[in-house]
Amino acid sequence: MIDDVHELRTDEFLAEVHSFEFWFQSIEGYLSDSTWGHDADAEEEAIDDEDRDRLISVLCNYCVGEAAALEAASGMIQIAPDRHSQIFLATQVADEGRHLEVFLHRLAELGVTDADAEIAKRASPSLLVFKDRLLELVSGKDWESALFAQNVVLESLEFVVFRRHAAEADTITSQVLEGVIKDERRHMGFGENELGRRLSRSPKLQQRLRDFRPELDALVLATLKETAHHLELDAEEERVLGKGYLESVERLGLLG
Amino acid sequence: MADFLSAYSIQNWLESCPQGYLEDTSYGHAVGEGEPGLLMDNEVLRNDAIRTTVQLVLGERCALAASSGLINAAPDEASKRFLATQTLDEARHVEVFTQRLYDLGVAKDDLESVLSTHANPHLVAFADVLLEKVDKKDFVAGVVGQNIVLEGMAFSVFEMMHAVNSEMNPKFCHVLSGTIADERRHVGFGENRIGSLIKEYPERKAEVEQMQKEMSYHMLATFAAAFQDVEAINELEKIGEERSHAKFQGADLGVMDPDEMEHLLADTVLGEFKTRLGRIGLEYQTPVAP
């Protein structure tokens, strides 16, 4: 095991941090004693019917996001430009599959018996449009746009929402979210690094993503609005979430 | 179906694989294990090991492309999630076998050229048949091709390699053991999931059986080419090293001719195909002899 990956040469660093071995060491730290994403002995807190219903709506939308991420990440393996990216995306595929599974399991714990029907009923229209658009980019084999939409935009949206939700959720939901957030951080890092390198070499790509961004922003902000409603956040809190998302995109120098 | 698929959950996978038989391993073997001196110090044996490992990397790259490509074609969420674990398993296999090439002295910058130099063209054709189905989002044919034919072949090949290397190369055997454990799960999923789909879509049988016949032909041609190469056996004889008398399917591999080993492996794999295809309601098609 390498002591400090930052001491490696760039190509060796990328090979190391995109490897199964690295993923394996990372998840061991926070998943080894969990079952369905939370402590096996964590106790269910009492939740009133209204809050339970709101939580179910939020979780249904998390499932939509994670199913989109699972399908997009797996499709991106086919178009990844190199083997290390393929292997990293394979770890991401397993992560996204796990996220979908733990959210579905949480829904079952909350008494949902037909998750598919519930998701179809409660899915945010903007998030569904985002999902279609993302999968269109993947099937169109547009690596940079798909990576931007998936590992920067979608992951950033999930990151800010999950972090906010985890802070006030019941213990079990919070533990599930904390594990997911740790994975999202890795996925965002991959997206930012891979795209950042490409953007620094290609002003044309910068312009292309800058032109494309407003379309995704509109869908993300509409999804955030719907999620904020389910989480009972006020306008200021919703603005903070939007700002958090925009800051992630700003890190790539793609604002305005 | 829901109950059967729950056995293939990511939670189960986490407990049995990364937190189970892969715990405390590095690139699939115990930390500190290395390739044996006999192999590293002998150019002929080392090159033979590189040639063999190249085929493993190519087979696993095909499996990675196929399993990830099938996620979007899967008709239900639970199958998608199982295929997510399989995708990561296959990526791990690509990684551990690629690492073996590095351990055998292949320079990182030379990886792709070494792969294309030693790639068995029949194995490439075998992969192409499968990936064409995956590309068309044909879930039934894709899973039969991937989880029954490709994985079934890999399973027996790995078991034979494990037997051959059991005395001489514990490091490679450990890598193979972890891979075999994964393949067993993949084959199990394929049999269980596709059985019900074949019942649902009986009109697909003929086309899927034709694919099995084609893939089997390329597989047999791959075996024929691999066992024609007798350099390593001759080299062992030349340097006075006795071949391993490990048993595979009850036979002593140390006394068999390469021809006999080829037929033993081919018969084992085809026999497995026949059994497994029968279980899912497909009729095994005898391939043309290469």
XYZ file of C-alpha atoms in Angstrom:
546
model
C 0.000 0.000 0.000
C 1.318 3.420 -0.963
C 1.734 5.812 1.994
C 0.979 9.066 0.214
C -0.471 8.995 -3.284
C 0.408 12.671 -3.755
C 4.088 11.754 -3.900
C 3.488 9.746 -7.082
C 4.091 10.946 -10.642
C 0.900 12.251 -12.322
C 0.321 9.135 -14.439
C 1.056 6.831 -11.489
C -1.161 8.950 -9.228
C -4.078 8.640 -11.664
C -3.560 4.895 -12.045
C -3.535 4.520 -8.265
C -6.565 6.657 -7.387
C -8.664 5.189 -10.180
C -7.949 1.591 -9.213
C -10.140 -1.062 -7.640
C -7.504 -1.348 -4.903
C -7.907 2.320 -3.981
C -11.704 2.042 -3.995
C -11.475 -1.098 -1.887
C -9.313 0.628 0.762
C -11.619 3.671 0.737
C -14.919 1.895 1.292
C -13.497 -0.494 3.878
C -13.204 2.453 6.231
C -16.881 3.358 6.242
C -18.859 0.377 4.975
C -17.261 -2.552 6.742
C -19.639 -2.591 9.712
C -22.784 -1.352 8.041
C -25.836 -3.197 6.781
C -27.899 -1.551 4.044
C -25.836 1.591 4.615
C -26.440 2.001 8.350
C -25.437 0.437 11.674
C -27.220 -2.863 12.016
C -28.353 -1.950 15.530
C -29.477 1.616 14.732
C -32.994 2.111 16.068
C -35.858 3.501 14.032
C -37.003 6.853 15.398
C -40.682 7.658 15.637
C -41.752 9.648 12.552
C -45.238 11.091 12.169
C -47.257 10.290 9.049
C -46.704 13.618 7.349
C -42.940 13.542 7.835
C -42.819 9.921 6.722
C -44.667 10.833 3.545
C -42.273 13.711 2.847
C -39.295 11.439 3.485
C -40.712 8.836 1.091
C -41.055 11.503 -1.624
C -37.470 12.627 -1.112
C -36.141 9.050 -1.145
C -38.121 8.252 -4.301
C -36.373 11.130 -6.018
C -32.994 9.999 -4.689
C -33.763 6.643 -6.347
C -34.431 8.410 -9.668
C -31.103 10.226 -9.382
C -29.182 7.091 -8.444
C -30.798 4.996 -11.188
C -29.792 7.715 -13.665
C -26.260 7.688 -12.277
C -26.080 3.867 -12.438
C -27.177 3.745 -16.065
C -25.027 6.695 -17.091
C -21.859 5.516 -15.334
C -22.173 2.010 -16.812
C -22.728 3.443 -20.297
C -19.733 5.735 -19.872
C -17.432 2.735 -19.431
C -17.940 2.055 -23.142
C -16.806 5.550 -24.125
C -14.106 6.209 -21.507
C -10.858 7.241 -23.173
C -8.528 4.994 -21.158
C -8.386 1.901 -18.975
C -7.957 3.772 -15.670
C -11.109 5.782 -16.340
C -12.933 2.556 -17.196
C -11.859 0.959 -13.935
C -12.773 4.051 -11.926
C -16.197 4.119 -13.584
C -16.662 0.447 -12.737
C -16.164 1.342 -9.057
C -18.636 4.186 -9.531
C -21.150 1.786 -11.108
C -20.999 -0.394 -7.989
C -21.307 2.694 -5.772
C -24.373 3.938 -7.662
C -25.919 0.466 -7.560
C -25.342 0.424 -3.801
C -26.909 3.868 -3.372
C -29.995 2.784 -5.279
C -30.161 -0.366 -3.178
C -29.835 1.377 0.204
C -32.459 3.973 -0.714
C -34.840 1.254 -1.915
C -34.196 -0.623 1.310
C -34.852 2.514 3.335
C -38.165 2.914 1.493
C -39.054 -0.667 2.440
C -38.132 0.069 6.075
C -40.550 2.998 5.927
C -43.341 0.692 4.790
C -43.238 1.141 0.997
C -44.202 -2.178 -0.572
C -44.168 -1.246 -4.271
C -41.187 1.042 -4.727
C -41.481 1.216 -8.533
C -45.067 2.471 -8.348
C -44.213 4.936 -5.609
C -41.229 6.294 -7.547
C -43.311 6.670 -10.708
C -45.913 8.607 -8.716
C -43.513 10.912 -6.883
C -40.624 11.475 -9.312
C -39.705 15.065 -10.012
C -40.495 15.911 -13.669
C -37.323 18.027 -13.967
C -35.174 15.199 -12.627
C -36.712 12.789 -15.146
C -35.924 15.225 -17.966
C -32.372 15.510 -16.602
C -32.068 11.722 -16.584
C -33.194 11.477 -20.221
C -30.807 14.219 -21.259
C -27.912 12.564 -19.439
C -28.553 9.167 -21.021
C -28.849 10.854 -24.414
C -25.344 12.281 -23.961
C -24.021 8.841 -23.002
C -25.648 7.049 -25.919
C -24.392 9.854 -28.195
C -20.879 8.926 -26.980
C -20.121 12.501 -25.943
C -17.556 11.783 -23.198
C -16.922 15.333 -22.015
C -20.580 16.416 -21.881
C -21.660 13.158 -20.249
C -18.889 13.420 -17.662
C -19.860 17.027 -16.982
C -23.564 16.203 -16.624
C -22.936 13.094 -14.517
C -19.836 13.621 -12.384
C -20.037 17.364 -11.981
C -23.671 18.458 -12.275
C -25.634 15.456 -10.976
C -23.062 14.546 -8.329
C -22.864 18.158 -7.121
C -26.647 18.362 -6.912
C -26.778 15.140 -4.907
C -23.858 16.195 -2.737
C -25.396 19.489 -1.598
C -28.861 17.982 -1.085
C -27.660 14.867 0.768
C -25.369 16.887 3.017
C -28.177 19.264 3.951
C -30.645 16.433 4.448
C -28.209 14.304 6.519
C -27.776 17.157 8.970
C -31.413 17.006 10.066
C -32.629 13.561 9.087
C -33.511 10.714 11.455
C -30.529 8.598 12.557
C -30.924 5.776 10.036
C -31.520 8.028 7.013
C -28.651 10.218 8.127
C -26.232 7.273 8.346
C -27.304 6.052 4.903
C -26.747 9.531 3.465
C -23.340 9.978 5.121
C -22.050 6.823 3.406
C -23.402 7.968 0.067
C -21.852 11.435 0.474
C -18.398 9.872 0.945
C -18.774 8.092 -2.394
C -20.067 11.228 -4.140
C -16.981 13.128 -3.037
C -14.832 10.570 -4.877
C -16.993 10.757 -7.987
C -16.914 14.554 -8.047
C -13.129 14.469 -7.637
C -12.805 12.201 -10.665
C -15.094 14.401 -12.769
C -13.384 17.643 -11.783
C -9.880 16.273 -12.358
C -10.604 14.547 -15.644
C -12.576 17.491 -17.048
C -10.257 20.089 -15.528
C -7.302 18.614 -17.433
C -9.247 18.630 -20.674
C -10.642 22.124 -20.163
C -7.193 23.573 -19.509
C -6.063 22.278 -22.903
C -9.124 23.200 -24.931
C -10.832 26.615 -24.992
C -13.237 25.110 -27.529
C -14.402 22.555 -24.972
C -14.766 25.322 -22.357
C -17.088 27.184 -24.699
C -19.051 24.059 -25.582
C -19.730 23.206 -21.919
C -20.385 26.848 -21.062
C -23.064 26.951 -23.782
C -24.574 23.688 -22.629
C -24.564 24.487 -18.903
C -27.657 26.739 -18.674
C -29.873 23.900 -19.924
C -28.667 21.626 -17.095
C -28.694 24.431 -14.504
C -32.359 25.090 -15.180
C -33.215 21.408 -14.592
C -31.037 21.220 -11.465
C -32.507 24.369 -9.933
C -36.053 23.170 -10.655
C -35.215 19.825 -9.019
C -33.722 21.649 -6.035
C -36.915 23.663 -5.664
C -39.005 20.488 -5.543
C -36.620 18.821 -3.099
C -36.534 21.905 -0.897
C -40.312 21.747 -0.731
C -40.246 18.084 0.437
C -37.510 18.874 2.969
C -39.503 21.895 4.188
C -36.637 24.304 3.537
C -37.319 28.035 3.346
C -36.326 30.275 0.422
C -33.006 31.227 2.010
C -32.041 27.603 2.596
C -32.999 26.755 -0.977
C -30.799 29.629 -2.177
C -27.882 28.267 -0.144
C -28.306 24.849 -1.793
C -28.356 26.458 -5.241
C -25.236 28.417 -4.365
C -23.491 25.240 -3.208
C -24.261 23.595 -6.514
C -23.100 26.599 -8.551
C -19.830 26.753 -6.603
C -19.004 23.209 -7.692
C -19.435 24.190 -11.324
C -17.451 27.355 -10.719
C -14.449 25.281 -9.657
C -14.165 24.240 -13.301
C -14.213 27.861 -14.449
C -17.445 27.416 -16.324
C -19.497 30.247 -14.859
C -20.998 32.831 -17.133
C -37.840 -13.785 -8.862
C -37.531 -10.994 -6.283
C -36.345 -13.483 -3.644
C -33.760 -15.064 -5.915
C -32.445 -11.632 -6.924
C -32.155 -10.503 -3.324
C -29.397 -13.109 -2.965
C -27.474 -11.100 -5.562
C -27.745 -7.770 -3.734
C -24.841 -5.379 -3.384
C -25.059 -5.825 0.380
C -24.432 -9.568 -0.049
C -21.675 -8.858 -2.511
C -19.961 -6.435 -0.094
C -20.070 -9.007 2.670
C -18.888 -11.939 0.569
C -16.363 -10.326 -1.745
C -14.544 -7.138 -0.616
C -15.207 -7.914 3.040
C -14.930 -11.680 2.520
C -12.458 -13.520 0.349
C -10.664 -10.384 -0.817
C -10.021 -9.050 2.668
C -6.286 -8.514 3.277
C -5.344 -9.107 -0.350
C -3.473 -6.809 -2.686
C -4.172 -7.231 -6.394
C -5.904 -10.483 -5.522
C -3.066 -12.177 -3.635
C -1.519 -12.059 -0.187
C 0.732 -9.067 0.424
C 4.365 -10.055 -0.152
C 3.688 -12.911 -2.574
C 5.592 -12.748 -5.875
C 6.024 -14.636 -9.119
C 8.351 -17.624 -8.642
C 12.081 -17.283 -9.422
C 11.939 -20.196 -11.887
C 9.564 -18.195 -14.042
C 11.167 -14.782 -13.651
C 14.696 -16.064 -14.361
C 13.792 -18.036 -17.472
C 12.977 -15.992 -20.560
C 10.989 -18.761 -22.283
C 8.803 -19.475 -19.256
C 8.328 -15.776 -18.505
C 7.248 -15.072 -22.094
C 4.868 -18.005 -21.976
C 3.312 -16.598 -18.783
C 2.990 -13.173 -20.448
C 1.293 -14.704 -23.496
C -1.170 -16.586 -21.317
C -1.921 -13.585 -19.111
C -2.557 -11.406 -22.173
C -5.492 -13.676 -23.096
C -6.869 -13.303 -19.553
C -6.692 -9.505 -19.736
C -8.455 -9.506 -23.114
C -11.166 -11.874 -21.914
C -11.773 -9.730 -18.840
C -11.837 -6.509 -20.868
C -14.563 -8.080 -22.964
C -16.439 -9.099 -19.814
C -16.144 -5.553 -18.435
C -17.529 -4.042 -21.635
C -20.315 -6.633 -21.776
C -21.481 -6.458 -18.154
C -21.457 -2.647 -18.061
C -23.221 -2.515 -21.438
C -25.936 -4.876 -20.218
C -26.940 -2.660 -17.280
C -28.894 -0.330 -19.542
C -30.538 -3.277 -21.266
C -31.621 -5.033 -18.033
C -35.400 -5.254 -17.637
C -35.436 -4.741 -13.839
C -33.614 -2.757 -11.161
C -32.371 -5.796 -9.246
C -30.648 -7.187 -12.348
C -29.087 -3.774 -12.959
C -27.723 -3.788 -9.423
C -26.328 -7.306 -9.753
C -24.673 -6.302 -13.030
C -23.194 -3.302 -11.211
C -21.346 -5.705 -8.899
C -20.352 -7.856 -11.863
C -19.019 -4.777 -13.681
C -16.780 -4.032 -10.721
C -15.712 -7.690 -10.449
C -14.693 -7.666 -14.117
C -12.833 -4.374 -13.710
C -10.988 -5.922 -10.782
C -10.074 -8.924 -12.934
C -8.749 -6.620 -15.661
C -6.721 -4.849 -12.990
C -5.247 -7.933 -11.297
C -4.291 -9.642 -14.555
C -2.835 -6.396 -15.926
C -0.857 -6.089 -12.704
C 0.423 -9.622 -13.299
C 1.762 -8.497 -16.669
C 3.619 -5.683 -14.889
C 4.884 -8.149 -12.288
C 6.159 -10.321 -15.141
C 8.198 -7.390 -16.399
C 5.959 -5.744 -18.996
C 6.601 -1.986 -18.946
C 3.489 0.125 -18.358
C 4.074 2.071 -21.572
C 4.280 -1.178 -23.540
C 1.037 -2.681 -22.231
C -1.165 -2.080 -25.264
C 1.474 -3.207 -27.756
C 2.141 -6.389 -25.750
C -1.595 -7.071 -25.699
C -1.987 -6.620 -29.438
C 1.162 -8.633 -30.206
C 0.001 -11.669 -28.237
C -3.781 -11.425 -28.659
C -5.247 -14.657 -29.927
C -7.370 -13.613 -32.959
C -9.946 -16.310 -32.193
C -10.440 -14.891 -28.716
C -10.945 -11.445 -30.256
C -13.567 -12.937 -32.632
C -15.231 -14.691 -29.660
C -15.487 -11.327 -27.870
C -16.817 -9.590 -30.980
C -19.778 -11.996 -31.250
C -20.777 -11.193 -27.673
C -20.191 -7.445 -27.845
C -22.316 -7.187 -30.968
C -25.292 -8.524 -28.956
C -24.534 -6.151 -26.096
C -24.283 -3.247 -28.500
C -27.802 -4.051 -29.703
C -29.002 -4.026 -26.056
C -30.055 -7.662 -26.420
C -30.278 -8.635 -22.741
C -31.193 -12.312 -23.201
C -28.444 -13.071 -25.736
C -26.009 -10.823 -23.878
C -26.459 -12.595 -20.548
C -26.283 -16.069 -22.119
C -23.132 -15.035 -24.022
C -21.566 -13.340 -21.026
C -22.708 -15.236 -17.947
C -23.065 -18.731 -19.388
C -20.645 -18.986 -22.337
C -17.836 -16.535 -21.503
C -17.965 -17.055 -17.745
C -18.448 -20.802 -18.145
C -15.349 -20.967 -20.318
C -13.355 -18.724 -17.969
C -14.394 -20.808 -14.986
C -12.937 -24.051 -16.395
C -9.861 -22.370 -17.867
C -9.087 -20.756 -14.517
C -9.606 -24.035 -12.695
C -7.186 -25.794 -15.038
C -4.633 -22.991 -14.652
C -5.098 -23.143 -10.908
C -4.327 -26.865 -10.969
C -1.243 -26.416 -13.166
C 0.123 -23.647 -10.925
C -0.883 -25.083 -7.568
C 2.612 -26.219 -6.575
C 4.775 -23.731 -8.391
C 2.982 -20.395 -8.131
C 0.864 -19.680 -5.003
C 0.599 -15.980 -5.899
C -1.074 -16.630 -9.247
C -3.236 -19.343 -7.650
C -4.562 -16.849 -5.104
C -5.435 -14.403 -7.873
C -7.204 -17.192 -9.742
C -9.095 -18.383 -6.639
C -10.657 -14.951 -6.091
C -11.550 -14.732 -9.749
C -13.094 -18.212 -9.771
C -15.229 -17.281 -6.748
C -16.538 -14.262 -8.656
C -17.206 -16.270 -11.823
C -19.225 -18.800 -9.855
C -21.563 -16.004 -8.732
C -21.866 -14.641 -12.259
C -22.707 -18.029 -13.754
C -25.291 -18.565 -11.001
C -26.990 -15.267 -11.795
C -27.016 -16.020 -15.527
C -28.664 -19.385 -15.046
C -31.260 -18.119 -12.607
C -32.213 -14.906 -14.348
C -32.208 -16.091 -17.939
C -34.229 -19.247 -17.281
C -37.331 -17.175 -16.610
C -36.692 -14.851 -19.562
C -36.305 -17.784 -21.969
C -39.678 -19.069 -20.794
C -41.114 -15.608 -21.401
C -39.554 -15.232 -24.869
C -39.287 -18.744 -26.393
C -39.022 -17.206 -29.869
C -35.503 -16.010 -28.949
C -34.165 -19.547 -28.451
C -32.895 -20.261 -31.987
C -30.954 -17.022 -32.266
C -29.363 -17.400 -28.834
C -28.432 -21.031 -29.559
C -26.807 -19.917 -32.819
C -24.735 -17.386 -30.872
C -23.614 -20.130 -28.471
C -22.560 -22.262 -31.434
C -20.547 -19.408 -32.941
C -18.893 -18.448 -29.661
C -18.080 -22.106 -28.960
C -16.363 -22.412 -32.342
C -14.108 -19.429 -31.597
C -13.444 -20.783 -28.120
C -12.290 -24.152 -29.486
C -10.075 -22.370 -32.020
C -8.589 -20.323 -29.153
C -7.813 -23.504 -27.211
C -6.300 -25.159 -30.297
C -3.964 -22.218 -30.877
C -3.009 -22.011 -27.193
C -2.145 -25.698 -26.847
C -0.172 -25.773 -30.098
C 2.406 -23.706 -28.340
C 4.612 -26.272 -26.584
C 7.622 -24.050 -25.886
C 7.108 -23.945 -22.137
C 6.709 -27.723 -21.824
C 9.868 -28.262 -23.892
C 11.728 -25.702 -21.824
C 10.781 -27.397 -18.545
C 12.055 -30.652 -19.967
C 15.247 -29.002 -21.181
C 16.088 -27.516 -17.794
C 15.170 -30.731 -15.994
C 12.115 -29.360 -14.175
C 9.367 -31.886 -13.712
C 5.875 -30.794 -14.781
C 3.277 -30.478 -12.046
C 1.259 -33.660 -11.515
C -1.805 -31.696 -10.485
C -5.201 -33.200 -11.161
C -7.874 -31.585 -13.324
C -11.152 -33.450 -13.852
C -9.434 -36.510 -12.376
C -6.607 -36.505 -14.944
C -2.897 -36.097 -14.182
C -1.882 -32.983 -16.126
C 1.803 -33.789 -15.668
C 1.689 -36.774 -18.013
C -0.666 -35.475 -20.690
C 0.292 -34.264 -24.161
C -0.828 -30.725 -25.035
C -3.325 -32.287 -27.443
C -4.848 -34.359 -24.670
C -4.976 -31.326 -22.372
C -6.728 -29.315 -25.077
C -9.375 -31.996 -25.526
C -9.847 -32.406 -21.799
C -10.426 -28.671 -21.381
C -12.700 -28.442 -24.433
C -14.767 -31.442 -23.331
C -15.080 -30.023 -19.810
C -16.251 -26.610 -20.994
C -18.644 -27.966 -23.631
C -20.049 -30.448 -21.110
C -20.674 -27.560 -18.715
C -22.363 -25.566 -21.486
C -24.654 -28.480 -22.241
C -25.681 -28.833 -18.600
C -26.148 -25.132 -17.942
C -27.977 -24.394 -21.192
C -30.268 -27.348 -20.510
C -31.105 -25.882 -17.108
C -32.300 -22.627 -18.679
C -34.270 -24.339 -21.432
C -31.809 -23.950 -24.313
C -30.502 -26.742 -26.470
C -26.730 -26.965 -26.741
C -25.510 -26.619 -30.343
C -22.382 -28.552 -31.318
C -19.909 -26.153 -32.923
C -18.068 -26.879 -36.163
C -14.595 -28.234 -35.385
C -11.981 -25.522 -36.030
